[in-house]
Amino acid sequence: MTITWKEYKTYAEAMDCQNCLYLHEWNGEPFYWGHTTTFFGGNARLSPMGKRRAPRYAASYRHWVEGALRHGARLFIGVPDENSLSRLADIERYLIIRFRSSENLKVRRPEDDSGLDSMTHVGCVPDVLRG
């Protein structure tokens, strides 16, 4: 299982990312982990299958994401390899448990944690994942 990470400097750059994990990082530490099976931001749009899909951070959240970035936060988005896309929720839960943050206080264990310990991170990897 491989996760390819990229750092985004603005909401506009990140809003079209889909089927991904994300990390809001503050002072080199995880602030908030999440995942979305839709789009990261922007307005609702149609999927390739013709379904209307709402983003995780709709346009009304733009000010929050941009404000956090302007005040020192960093935004990383990770896309799992094709074979792992169906496991986004389990990957997110694993990352929250393994790399705790101040904002992810309640988390369930992954339903299936097989292979999560051997996850590989490539690209612009967040500091916390570099070990």
CSV table of N, CA and C in Angstrom, one decimal:
chain,number,residue,atom,x,y,z
A,1,MET,N,0.8,-1.2,0.0
A,1,MET,CA,0.0,0.0,0.0
A,1,MET,C,0.9,1.2,0.0
A,2,THR,N,0.7,2.1,-1.0
A,2,THR,CA,1.5,3.3,-1.1
A,2,THR,C,0.5,4.5,-1.1
A,3,ILE,N,0.9,5.5,-0.3
A,3,ILE,CA,0.2,6.8,-0.3
A,3,ILE,C,1.1,7.9,-0.9
A,4,THR,N,0.6,8.6,-1.9
A,4,THR,CA,1.4,9.7,-2.5
A,4,THR,C,0.9,11.0,-2.0
A,5,TRP,N,1.8,11.7,-1.3
A,5,TRP,CA,1.4,13.0,-0.6
A,5,TRP,C,1.9,14.2,-1.4
A,6,LYS,N,1.1,15.3,-1.3
A,6,LYS,CA,1.5,16.5,-1.9
A,6,LYS,C,1.0,17.6,-0.9
A,7,GLU,N,1.9,18.7,-0.8
A,7,GLU,CA,1.5,19.8,0.1
A,7,GLU,C,0.8,20.8,-0.8
A,8,TYR,N,-0.3,21.4,-0.3
A,8,TYR,CA,-1.1,22.4,-1.0
A,8,TYR,C,-1.0,23.7,-0.2
A,9,LYS,N,-0.8,24.8,-1.0
A,9,LYS,CA,-0.6,26.1,-0.4
A,9,LYS,C,-1.9,26.9,-0.3
A,10,THR,N,-2.9,26.5,-1.1
A,10,THR,CA,-4.2,27.3,-1.1
A,10,THR,C,-5.3,26.3,-1.2
A,11,TYR,N,-6.5,26.8,-0.8
A,11,TYR,CA,-7.7,26.0,-1.0
A,11,TYR,C,-8.0,25.7,-2.4
A,12,ALA,N,-7.8,26.7,-3.3
A,12,ALA,CA,-8.1,26.6,-4.7
A,12,ALA,C,-7.2,25.4,-5.3
A,13,GLU,N,-6.0,25.3,-4.9
A,13,GLU,CA,-5.1,24.2,-5.4
A,13,GLU,C,-5.7,22.9,-5.0
A,14,ALA,N,-6.2,22.8,-3.8
A,14,ALA,CA,-6.6,21.5,-3.2
A,14,ALA,C,-8.0,21.0,-3.5
A,15,MET,N,-8.9,22.0,-4.0
A,15,MET,CA,-10.3,21.7,-4.0
A,15,MET,C,-10.7,20.5,-5.0
A,16,ASP,N,-9.9,20.3,-6.0
A,16,ASP,CA,-10.3,19.2,-6.9
A,16,ASP,C,-9.8,17.8,-6.6
A,17,CYS,N,-9.0,17.7,-5.5
A,17,CYS,CA,-8.5,16.4,-5.0
A,17,CYS,C,-9.7,15.6,-4.6
A,18,GLN,N,-9.7,14.3,-4.9
A,18,GLN,CA,-10.8,13.4,-4.5
A,18,GLN,C,-10.3,12.1,-4.1
A,19,ASN,N,-11.1,11.3,-3.4
A,19,ASN,CA,-10.7,10.0,-2.9
A,19,ASN,C,-9.3,10.1,-2.3
A,20,CYS,N,-9.3,10.8,-1.2
A,20,CYS,CA,-7.9,11.1,-0.6
A,20,CYS,C,-8.0,11.3,0.9
A,21,LEU,N,-6.8,11.2,1.5
A,21,LEU,CA,-6.6,11.5,2.9
A,21,LEU,C,-6.1,13.0,3.0
A,22,TYR,N,-6.3,13.6,4.1
A,22,TYR,CA,-5.7,14.9,4.3
A,22,TYR,C,-5.3,15.1,5.7
A,23,LEU,N,-4.3,16.0,5.8
A,23,LEU,CA,-3.7,16.3,7.1
A,23,LEU,C,-3.6,17.8,7.2
A,24,HIS,N,-4.2,18.4,8.2
A,24,HIS,CA,-3.9,19.8,8.6
A,24,HIS,C,-2.9,19.7,9.6
A,25,GLU,N,-1.7,20.3,9.3
A,25,GLU,CA,-0.5,20.2,10.2
A,25,GLU,C,-0.2,21.6,10.8
A,26,TRP,N,0.1,21.6,12.1
A,26,TRP,CA,0.4,22.9,12.7
A,26,TRP,C,1.7,22.7,13.6
A,27,ASN,N,2.6,23.5,13.4
A,27,ASN,CA,3.9,23.5,14.1
A,27,ASN,C,4.6,22.1,14.0
A,28,GLY,N,4.5,21.5,12.8
A,28,GLY,CA,5.1,20.2,12.6
A,28,GLY,C,4.4,19.0,13.2
A,29,GLU,N,3.2,19.3,13.8
A,29,GLU,CA,2.4,18.2,14.5
A,29,GLU,C,1.1,18.0,13.8
A,30,PRO,N,0.5,16.8,13.8
A,30,PRO,CA,-0.8,16.7,13.2
A,30,PRO,C,-1.9,17.5,14.0
A,31,PHE,N,-2.7,18.3,13.3
A,31,PHE,CA,-3.7,19.0,13.9
A,31,PHE,C,-5.1,18.3,13.7
A,32,TYR,N,-5.3,17.9,12.4
A,32,TYR,CA,-6.5,17.2,12.1
A,32,TYR,C,-6.3,16.3,10.9
A,33,TRP,N,-6.6,15.0,11.0
A,33,TRP,CA,-6.6,14.0,9.9
A,33,TRP,C,-8.0,13.8,9.4
A,34,GLY,N,-8.2,13.6,8.1
A,34,GLY,CA,-9.5,13.3,7.6
A,34,GLY,C,-9.3,12.6,6.2
A,35,HIS,N,-10.5,12.2,5.7
A,35,HIS,CA,-10.5,11.6,4.4
A,35,HIS,C,-11.8,12.0,3.7
A,36,THR,N,-11.8,11.9,2.4
A,36,THR,CA,-13.0,12.2,1.6
A,36,THR,C,-13.1,11.3,0.4
A,37,THR,N,-14.3,10.8,0.2
A,37,THR,CA,-14.5,10.0,-1.0
A,37,THR,C,-15.1,10.8,-2.1
A,38,THR,N,-15.3,12.1,-1.8
A,38,THR,CA,-15.8,13.1,-2.8
A,38,THR,C,-14.6,14.0,-3.1
A,39,PHE,N,-14.9,15.3,-3.3
A,39,PHE,CA,-13.9,16.3,-3.5
A,39,PHE,C,-13.5,17.0,-2.2
A,40,PHE,N,-12.3,17.5,-2.2
A,40,PHE,CA,-11.8,18.2,-1.0
A,40,PHE,C,-12.6,19.5,-0.8
A,41,GLY,N,-12.8,20.3,-1.9
A,41,GLY,CA,-13.4,21.6,-1.7
A,41,GLY,C,-14.2,22.0,-2.9
A,42,GLY,N,-14.6,23.2,-2.9
A,42,GLY,CA,-15.4,23.8,-4.1
A,42,GLY,C,-16.9,23.5,-3.9
A,43,ASN,N,-17.6,23.5,-5.0
A,43,ASN,CA,-19.1,23.3,-5.0
A,43,ASN,C,-19.4,21.9,-5.4
A,44,ALA,N,-20.6,21.5,-5.1
A,44,ALA,CA,-21.0,20.1,-5.5
A,44,ALA,C,-20.9,20.0,-7.0
A,45,ARG,N,-20.5,18.8,-7.5
A,45,ARG,CA,-20.4,18.6,-8.9
A,45,ARG,C,-20.8,17.2,-9.2
A,46,LEU,N,-20.8,16.9,-10.5
A,46,LEU,CA,-21.2,15.5,-10.9
A,46,LEU,C,-19.9,14.6,-11.0
A,47,SER,N,-20.1,13.4,-10.5
A,47,SER,CA,-19.0,12.4,-10.6
A,47,SER,C,-19.0,11.9,-12.1
A,48,PRO,N,-18.0,11.1,-12.4
A,48,PRO,CA,-18.0,10.5,-13.8
A,48,PRO,C,-19.2,9.6,-14.0
A,49,MET,N,-19.8,9.1,-12.9
A,49,MET,CA,-21.0,8.2,-13.0
A,49,MET,C,-22.3,9.1,-13.1
A,50,GLY,N,-22.1,10.4,-13.1
A,50,GLY,CA,-23.3,11.2,-13.2
A,50,GLY,C,-24.0,11.5,-11.8
A,51,LYS,N,-23.4,11.1,-10.7
A,51,LYS,CA,-24.0,11.4,-9.4
A,51,LYS,C,-23.5,12.8,-8.9
A,52,ARG,N,-24.4,13.5,-8.2
A,52,ARG,CA,-24.1,14.8,-7.6
A,52,ARG,C,-23.3,14.5,-6.3
A,53,ARG,N,-22.1,15.1,-6.2
A,53,ARG,CA,-21.2,14.8,-5.1
A,53,ARG,C,-20.8,16.1,-4.4
A,54,ALA,N,-21.1,16.2,-3.1
A,54,ALA,CA,-20.8,17.4,-2.3
A,54,ALA,C,-19.3,17.2,-1.8
A,55,PRO,N,-18.6,18.3,-1.8
A,55,PRO,CA,-17.2,18.3,-1.3
A,55,PRO,C,-17.1,18.2,0.2
A,56,ARG,N,-16.0,17.8,0.7
A,56,ARG,CA,-15.7,17.7,2.2
A,56,ARG,C,-15.7,19.1,2.8
A,57,TYR,N,-15.0,20.0,2.2
A,57,TYR,CA,-15.0,21.4,2.6
A,57,TYR,C,-15.6,22.3,1.5
A,58,ALA,N,-16.9,22.5,1.6
A,58,ALA,CA,-17.6,23.3,0.6
A,58,ALA,C,-17.0,24.7,0.6
A,59,ALA,N,-17.4,25.5,-0.4
A,59,ALA,CA,-16.9,26.8,-0.6
A,59,ALA,C,-17.0,27.7,0.7
A,60,SER,N,-18.0,27.4,1.5
A,60,SER,CA,-18.2,28.2,2.7
A,60,SER,C,-17.0,28.0,3.7
A,61,TYR,N,-16.3,26.9,3.5
A,61,TYR,CA,-15.1,26.6,4.4
A,61,TYR,C,-13.8,27.2,3.9
A,62,ARG,N,-13.9,27.8,2.7
A,62,ARG,CA,-12.6,28.4,2.1
A,62,ARG,C,-11.9,29.3,3.1
A,63,HIS,N,-12.7,30.2,3.8
A,63,HIS,CA,-12.0,31.2,4.7
A,63,HIS,C,-11.3,30.4,5.8
A,64,TRP,N,-11.8,29.3,6.3
A,64,TRP,CA,-11.2,28.6,7.4
A,64,TRP,C,-9.8,28.0,6.9
A,65,VAL,N,-9.9,27.3,5.8
A,65,VAL,CA,-8.7,26.6,5.2
A,65,VAL,C,-7.6,27.7,4.9
A,66,GLU,N,-8.0,28.7,4.2
A,66,GLU,CA,-7.1,29.8,3.8
A,66,GLU,C,-6.5,30.5,5.0
A,67,GLY,N,-7.4,30.8,6.0
A,67,GLY,CA,-6.9,31.5,7.2
A,67,GLY,C,-5.9,30.6,7.9
A,68,ALA,N,-6.2,29.3,8.1
A,68,ALA,CA,-5.2,28.4,8.7
A,68,ALA,C,-3.9,28.4,8.0
A,69,LEU,N,-3.9,28.3,6.7
A,69,LEU,CA,-2.7,28.3,5.9
A,69,LEU,C,-1.9,29.6,6.0
A,70,ARG,N,-2.6,30.7,6.1
A,70,ARG,CA,-1.9,32.0,6.2
A,70,ARG,C,-1.3,32.2,7.6
A,71,HIS,N,-1.8,31.4,8.6
A,71,HIS,CA,-1.3,31.6,10.0
A,71,HIS,C,-0.4,30.4,10.4
A,72,GLY,N,0.2,29.7,9.4
A,72,GLY,CA,1.2,28.8,9.8
A,72,GLY,C,0.9,27.3,9.6
A,73,ALA,N,-0.4,27.0,9.3
A,73,ALA,CA,-0.8,25.6,9.1
A,73,ALA,C,-0.3,25.1,7.8
A,74,ARG,N,-0.2,23.8,7.6
A,74,ARG,CA,0.2,23.2,6.3
A,74,ARG,C,-0.9,22.2,6.0
A,75,LEU,N,-1.2,22.1,4.7
A,75,LEU,CA,-2.2,21.1,4.2
A,75,LEU,C,-1.5,20.1,3.3
A,76,PHE,N,-1.6,18.8,3.7
A,76,PHE,CA,-1.1,17.7,2.9
A,76,PHE,C,-2.3,16.9,2.5
A,77,ILE,N,-2.3,16.4,1.2
A,77,ILE,CA,-3.3,15.5,0.7
A,77,ILE,C,-2.6,14.3,0.2
A,78,GLY,N,-3.0,13.1,0.6
A,78,GLY,CA,-2.4,11.9,0.2
A,78,GLY,C,-3.4,11.0,-0.6
A,79,VAL,N,-3.0,10.5,-1.7
A,79,VAL,CA,-3.8,9.6,-2.5
A,79,VAL,C,-3.3,8.2,-2.5
A,80,PRO,N,-4.1,7.3,-2.0
A,80,PRO,CA,-3.7,5.9,-1.9
A,80,PRO,C,-3.6,5.3,-3.3
A,81,ASP,N,-2.8,4.2,-3.5
A,81,ASP,CA,-2.7,3.6,-4.8
A,81,ASP,C,-4.1,3.0,-5.1
A,82,GLU,N,-4.3,2.7,-6.3
A,82,GLU,CA,-5.6,2.2,-6.8
A,82,GLU,C,-6.2,1.1,-6.0
A,83,ASN,N,-5.4,0.1,-5.6
A,83,ASN,CA,-5.9,-1.0,-4.9
A,83,ASN,C,-6.3,-0.7,-3.4
A,84,SER,N,-6.0,0.5,-2.9
A,84,SER,CA,-6.3,0.8,-1.5
A,84,SER,C,-7.4,1.9,-1.4
A,85,LEU,N,-7.9,2.4,-2.5
A,85,LEU,CA,-8.9,3.4,-2.4
A,85,LEU,C,-10.1,3.0,-1.6
A,86,SER,N,-10.5,1.8,-1.6
A,86,SER,CA,-11.7,1.3,-0.9
A,86,SER,C,-11.4,1.3,0.6
A,87,ARG,N,-10.2,1.5,1.1
A,87,ARG,CA,-9.8,1.4,2.5
A,87,ARG,C,-9.5,2.8,3.1
A,88,LEU,N,-10.0,3.9,2.5
A,88,LEU,CA,-9.7,5.2,3.0
A,88,LEU,C,-10.1,5.4,4.5
A,89,ALA,N,-11.3,4.9,4.9
A,89,ALA,CA,-11.7,5.1,6.3
A,89,ALA,C,-10.7,4.3,7.2
A,90,ASP,N,-10.3,3.1,6.9
A,90,ASP,CA,-9.4,2.4,7.7
A,90,ASP,C,-8.1,3.0,7.8
A,91,ILE,N,-7.6,3.5,6.6
A,91,ILE,CA,-6.3,4.2,6.6
A,91,ILE,C,-6.3,5.4,7.5
A,92,GLU,N,-7.4,6.2,7.4
A,92,GLU,CA,-7.5,7.4,8.2
A,92,GLU,C,-7.5,7.0,9.7
A,93,ARG,N,-8.3,6.0,10.1
A,93,ARG,CA,-8.4,5.6,11.5
A,93,ARG,C,-7.0,5.2,12.0
A,94,TYR,N,-6.3,4.4,11.2
A,94,TYR,CA,-5.0,4.0,11.5
A,94,TYR,C,-4.0,5.2,11.8
A,95,LEU,N,-4.0,6.2,10.9
A,95,LEU,CA,-3.2,7.3,11.0
A,95,LEU,C,-3.5,8.1,12.3
A,96,ILE,N,-4.8,8.3,12.6
A,96,ILE,CA,-5.2,9.0,13.7
A,96,ILE,C,-4.7,8.3,15.0
A,97,ILE,N,-4.8,7.0,15.1
A,97,ILE,CA,-4.4,6.2,16.2
A,97,ILE,C,-2.9,6.3,16.3
A,98,ARG,N,-2.2,6.1,15.2
A,98,ARG,CA,-0.7,6.0,15.2
A,98,ARG,C,-0.1,7.4,15.5
A,99,PHE,N,-0.7,8.4,14.9
A,99,PHE,CA,-0.1,9.8,15.0
A,99,PHE,C,-1.2,10.7,15.5
A,100,ARG,N,-1.4,10.7,16.8
A,100,ARG,CA,-2.5,11.4,17.4
A,100,ARG,C,-2.4,12.9,17.2
A,101,SER,N,-3.6,13.5,17.2
A,101,SER,CA,-3.7,15.0,17.0
A,101,SER,C,-4.5,15.5,18.2
A,102,SER,N,-4.5,16.8,18.3
A,102,SER,CA,-5.3,17.4,19.4
A,102,SER,C,-6.8,17.5,19.0
A,103,GLU,N,-7.1,17.3,17.8
A,103,GLU,CA,-8.5,17.5,17.3
A,103,GLU,C,-9.2,16.2,17.0
A,104,ASN,N,-8.5,15.1,16.8
A,104,ASN,CA,-9.1,13.8,16.5
A,104,ASN,C,-9.2,13.0,17.8
A,105,LEU,N,-10.2,13.4,18.7
A,105,LEU,CA,-10.2,12.8,20.0
A,105,LEU,C,-11.0,11.4,20.1
A,106,LYS,N,-12.0,11.3,19.2
A,106,LYS,CA,-12.7,10.0,19.2
A,106,LYS,C,-12.4,9.3,17.9
A,107,VAL,N,-12.0,8.1,18.0
A,107,VAL,CA,-11.7,7.4,16.8
A,107,VAL,C,-11.9,5.9,17.0
A,108,ARG,N,-12.5,5.2,16.0
A,108,ARG,CA,-12.7,3.8,16.1
A,108,ARG,C,-11.5,3.1,15.5
A,109,ARG,N,-11.2,1.9,15.9
A,109,ARG,CA,-10.2,1.1,15.3
A,109,ARG,C,-10.6,0.8,13.9
A,110,PRO,N,-9.6,0.6,13.0
A,110,PRO,CA,-9.9,0.2,11.6
A,110,PRO,C,-10.6,-1.1,11.6
A,111,GLU,N,-11.6,-1.3,10.7
A,111,GLU,CA,-12.3,-2.5,10.6
A,111,GLU,C,-11.3,-3.6,10.2
A,112,ASP,N,-10.4,-3.3,9.3
A,112,ASP,CA,-9.4,-4.2,8.8
A,112,ASP,C,-8.1,-3.5,8.8
A,113,ASP,N,-7.2,-3.9,9.7
A,113,ASP,CA,-5.9,-3.2,9.8
A,113,ASP,C,-4.8,-4.0,9.1
A,114,SER,N,-5.1,-5.0,8.3
A,114,SER,CA,-4.1,-5.8,7.6
A,114,SER,C,-3.4,-4.9,6.6
A,115,GLY,N,-2.0,-4.9,6.7
A,115,GLY,CA,-1.2,-4.2,5.8
A,115,GLY,C,-1.0,-2.7,6.1
A,116,LEU,N,-1.7,-2.2,7.1
A,116,LEU,CA,-1.5,-0.8,7.4
A,116,LEU,C,-0.2,-0.5,8.1
A,117,ASP,N,0.4,-1.4,8.8
A,117,ASP,CA,1.7,-1.2,9.4
A,117,ASP,C,2.8,-1.1,8.4
A,118,SER,N,2.6,-1.6,7.2
A,118,SER,CA,3.6,-1.6,6.1
A,118,SER,C,3.4,-0.6,5.1
A,119,MET,N,2.5,0.4,5.4
A,119,MET,CA,2.2,1.4,4.4
A,119,MET,C,3.4,2.2,4.0
A,120,THR,N,3.5,2.6,2.8
A,120,THR,CA,4.7,3.4,2.3
A,120,THR,C,4.2,4.8,1.9
A,121,HIS,N,4.9,5.8,2.3
A,121,HIS,CA,4.6,7.2,2.0
A,121,HIS,C,5.6,7.8,1.0
A,122,VAL,N,5.1,8.4,-0.1
A,122,VAL,CA,6.0,9.0,-1.0
A,122,VAL,C,5.6,10.4,-1.4
A,123,GLY,N,6.4,11.1,-2.1
A,123,GLY,CA,6.1,12.5,-2.5
A,123,GLY,C,6.5,13.5,-1.4
A,124,CYS,N,5.7,14.5,-1.2
A,124,CYS,CA,5.9,15.5,-0.2
A,124,CYS,C,5.3,15.0,1.1
A,125,VAL,N,6.0,14.2,1.8
A,125,VAL,CA,5.5,13.5,3.0
A,125,VAL,C,5.5,14.4,4.2
A,126,PRO,N,4.4,14.4,4.9
A,126,PRO,CA,4.3,15.3,6.2
A,126,PRO,C,5.4,14.8,7.1
A,127,ASP,N,6.0,15.7,7.9
A,127,ASP,CA,7.0,15.4,8.8
A,127,ASP,C,6.7,14.3,9.8
A,128,VAL,N,5.5,14.2,10.3
A,128,VAL,CA,5.1,13.2,11.3
A,128,VAL,C,5.2,11.8,10.7
A,129,LEU,N,5.1,11.6,9.4
A,129,LEU,CA,5.1,10.3,8.7
A,129,LEU,C,6.5,9.9,8.3
A,130,ARG,N,7.5,10.8,8.4
A,130,ARG,CA,8.8,10.5,8.1
A,130,ARG,C,9.6,9.7,9.1
A,131,GLY,N,9.0,9.7,10.3
A,131,GLY,CA,9.6,8.9,11.4
A,131,GLY,C,10.9,9.4,11.8
